[in-house]
Short mmCIF file of C-alpha atoms in Angstrom, two decimals:
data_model
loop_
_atom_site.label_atom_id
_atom_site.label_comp_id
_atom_site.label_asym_id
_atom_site.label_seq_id
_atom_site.Cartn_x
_atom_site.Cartn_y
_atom_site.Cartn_z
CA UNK I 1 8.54 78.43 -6.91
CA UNK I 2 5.06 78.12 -7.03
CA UNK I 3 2.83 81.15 -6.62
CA UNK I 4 1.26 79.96 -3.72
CA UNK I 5 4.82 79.51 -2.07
CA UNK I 6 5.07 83.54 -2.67
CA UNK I 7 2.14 84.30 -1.43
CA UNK I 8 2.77 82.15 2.22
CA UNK I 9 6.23 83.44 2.46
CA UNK I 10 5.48 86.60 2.02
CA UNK I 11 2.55 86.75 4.45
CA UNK I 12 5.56 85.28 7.34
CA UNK I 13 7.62 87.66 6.23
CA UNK I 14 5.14 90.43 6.88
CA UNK I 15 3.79 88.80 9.83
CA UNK I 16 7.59 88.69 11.20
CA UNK I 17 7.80 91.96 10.70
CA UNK I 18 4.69 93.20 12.05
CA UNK I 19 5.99 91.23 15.20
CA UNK I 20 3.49 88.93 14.90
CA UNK I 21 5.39 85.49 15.02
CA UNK I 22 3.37 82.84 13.36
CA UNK I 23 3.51 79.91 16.47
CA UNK I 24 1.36 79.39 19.22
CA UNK I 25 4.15 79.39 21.09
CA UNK I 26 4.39 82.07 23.78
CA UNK I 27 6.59 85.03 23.42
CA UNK I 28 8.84 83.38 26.31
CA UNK I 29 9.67 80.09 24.27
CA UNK I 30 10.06 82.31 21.31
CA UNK I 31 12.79 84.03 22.66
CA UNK I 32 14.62 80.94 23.95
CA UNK I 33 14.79 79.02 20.98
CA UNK I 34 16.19 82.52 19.26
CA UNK I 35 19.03 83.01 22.13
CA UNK I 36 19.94 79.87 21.78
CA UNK I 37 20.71 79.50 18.14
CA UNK I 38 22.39 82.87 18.55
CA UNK I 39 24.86 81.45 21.73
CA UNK I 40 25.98 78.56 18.66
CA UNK I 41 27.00 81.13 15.61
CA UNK I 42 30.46 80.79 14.92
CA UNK I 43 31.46 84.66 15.28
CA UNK I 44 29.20 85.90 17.88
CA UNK I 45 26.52 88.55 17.10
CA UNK I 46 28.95 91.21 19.56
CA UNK I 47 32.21 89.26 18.83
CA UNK I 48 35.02 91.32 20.60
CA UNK I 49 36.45 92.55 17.59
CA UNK I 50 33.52 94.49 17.40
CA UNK I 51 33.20 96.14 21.24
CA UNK I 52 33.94 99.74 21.23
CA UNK I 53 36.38 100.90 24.03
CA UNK I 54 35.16 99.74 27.62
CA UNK I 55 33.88 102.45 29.57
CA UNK I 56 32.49 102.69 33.15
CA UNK I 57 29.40 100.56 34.02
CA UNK I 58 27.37 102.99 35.38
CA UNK I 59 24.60 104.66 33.72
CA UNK I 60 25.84 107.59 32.00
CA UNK I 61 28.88 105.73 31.04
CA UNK I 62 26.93 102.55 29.66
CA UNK I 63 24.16 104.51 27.72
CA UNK I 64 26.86 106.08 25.13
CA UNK I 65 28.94 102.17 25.13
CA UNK I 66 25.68 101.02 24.15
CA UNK I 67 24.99 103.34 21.34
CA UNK I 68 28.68 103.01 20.34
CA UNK I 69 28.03 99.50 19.86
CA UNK I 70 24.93 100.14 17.66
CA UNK I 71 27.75 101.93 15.51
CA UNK I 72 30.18 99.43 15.63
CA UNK I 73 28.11 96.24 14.67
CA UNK I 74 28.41 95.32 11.37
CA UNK I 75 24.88 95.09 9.42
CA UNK I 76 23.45 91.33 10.01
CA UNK I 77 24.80 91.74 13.40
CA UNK I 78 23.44 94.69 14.39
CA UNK I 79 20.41 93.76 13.00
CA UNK I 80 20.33 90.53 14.95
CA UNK I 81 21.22 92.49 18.03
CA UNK I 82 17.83 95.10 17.36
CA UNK I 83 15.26 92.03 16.34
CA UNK I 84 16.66 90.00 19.32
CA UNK I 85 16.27 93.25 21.75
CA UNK I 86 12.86 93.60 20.64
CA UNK I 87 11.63 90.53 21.04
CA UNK I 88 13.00 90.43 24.73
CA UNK I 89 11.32 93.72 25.26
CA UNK I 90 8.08 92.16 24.08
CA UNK I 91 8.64 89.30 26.56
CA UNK I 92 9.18 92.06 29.31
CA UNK I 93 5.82 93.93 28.56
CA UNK I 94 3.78 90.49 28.04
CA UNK I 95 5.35 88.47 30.85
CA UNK I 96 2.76 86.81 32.72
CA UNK I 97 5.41 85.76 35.77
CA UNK I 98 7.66 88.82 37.04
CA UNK I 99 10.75 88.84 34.15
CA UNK I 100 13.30 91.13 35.43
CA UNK I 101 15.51 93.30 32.73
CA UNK I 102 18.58 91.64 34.87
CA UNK I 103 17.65 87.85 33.71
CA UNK I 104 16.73 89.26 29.65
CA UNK I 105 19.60 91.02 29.93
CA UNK I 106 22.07 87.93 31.04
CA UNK I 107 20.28 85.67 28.29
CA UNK I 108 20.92 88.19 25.59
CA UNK I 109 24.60 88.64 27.14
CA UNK I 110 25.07 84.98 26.63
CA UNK I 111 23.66 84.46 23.29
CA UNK I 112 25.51 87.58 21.97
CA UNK I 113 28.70 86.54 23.70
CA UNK I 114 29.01 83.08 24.52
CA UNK I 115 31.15 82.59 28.19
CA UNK I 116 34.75 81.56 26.98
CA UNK I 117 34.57 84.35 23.88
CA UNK I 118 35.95 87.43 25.24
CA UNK I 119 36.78 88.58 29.14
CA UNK I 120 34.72 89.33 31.95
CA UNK I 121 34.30 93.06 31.04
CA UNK I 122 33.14 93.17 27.93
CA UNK I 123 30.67 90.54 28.95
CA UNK I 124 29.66 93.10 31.89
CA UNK I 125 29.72 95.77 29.45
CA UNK I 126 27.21 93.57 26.87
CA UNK I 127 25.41 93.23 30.08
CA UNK I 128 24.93 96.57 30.96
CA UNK I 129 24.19 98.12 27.68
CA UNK I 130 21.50 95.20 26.81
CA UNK I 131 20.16 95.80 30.29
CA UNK I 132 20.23 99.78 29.54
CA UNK I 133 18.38 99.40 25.99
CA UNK I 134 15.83 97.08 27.42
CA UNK I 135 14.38 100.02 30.66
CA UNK I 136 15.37 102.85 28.44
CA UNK I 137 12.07 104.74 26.87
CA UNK I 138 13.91 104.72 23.47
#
């Protein structure tokens, strides 16, 4: 590889990082392109063998499901589950149209658990805990 090569790939990588994503495109666009590639992986990034014990849905209930899940992912999904939650919480701060938590939360839901992959509740549950982690002052 030429040094040059390095040097550029290493300056994405860092600017990836720093959460600086090197396109003009907006945050918004980002995001879509990301949930979709996610919604075509063939074990999903919260595949059901991976979903802790359902719970309740309601907030107390949800917030610990959601950090059980943290647990539970195994590493390159769990990481795609954090960088894909932060990137939709940059789209909610820098929204320039009013982006509820609900819609993020039902995009993330569908990339990290396509319809057809598991049942209705742990697609609620996904729903929930995404839609927790995105309001929550964490």
């Amino acid at each position: 590889m030429m040094p040059s090569t390095r040097r550029l790939r290493r300056r994405r990588r860092t600017q990836v990082d720093a959460g600086a994503v090197p396109t003009g495109a907006p945050p918004r666009a980002v995001a879509a392109a990301l949930t979709s590639l996610l919604a075509t992986l063939a074990v999903p990034v919260c595949a059901p063998a991976f979903l802790p014990p359902f719970a309740g849905t309601d907030d107390d209930r949800i917030s610990q499901w959601a950090f059980d899940l943290l647990e539970a992912l195994p590493n390159a999904h769990y990481n795609a589950f954090v960088y894909v939650l932060a990137l939709l919480r940059e789209v909610l701060a820098k929204s320039w149209q009013t982006t509820a938590a609900t819609r993020l939360a039902s995009v993330a839901r569908d990339a990290f658990l396509p319809d057809g992959e598991a049942e209705a509740d742990a697609r609620d549950h996904i729903f929930a805990a995404v839609r927790f982690l995105l309001t929550s002052n964490l």
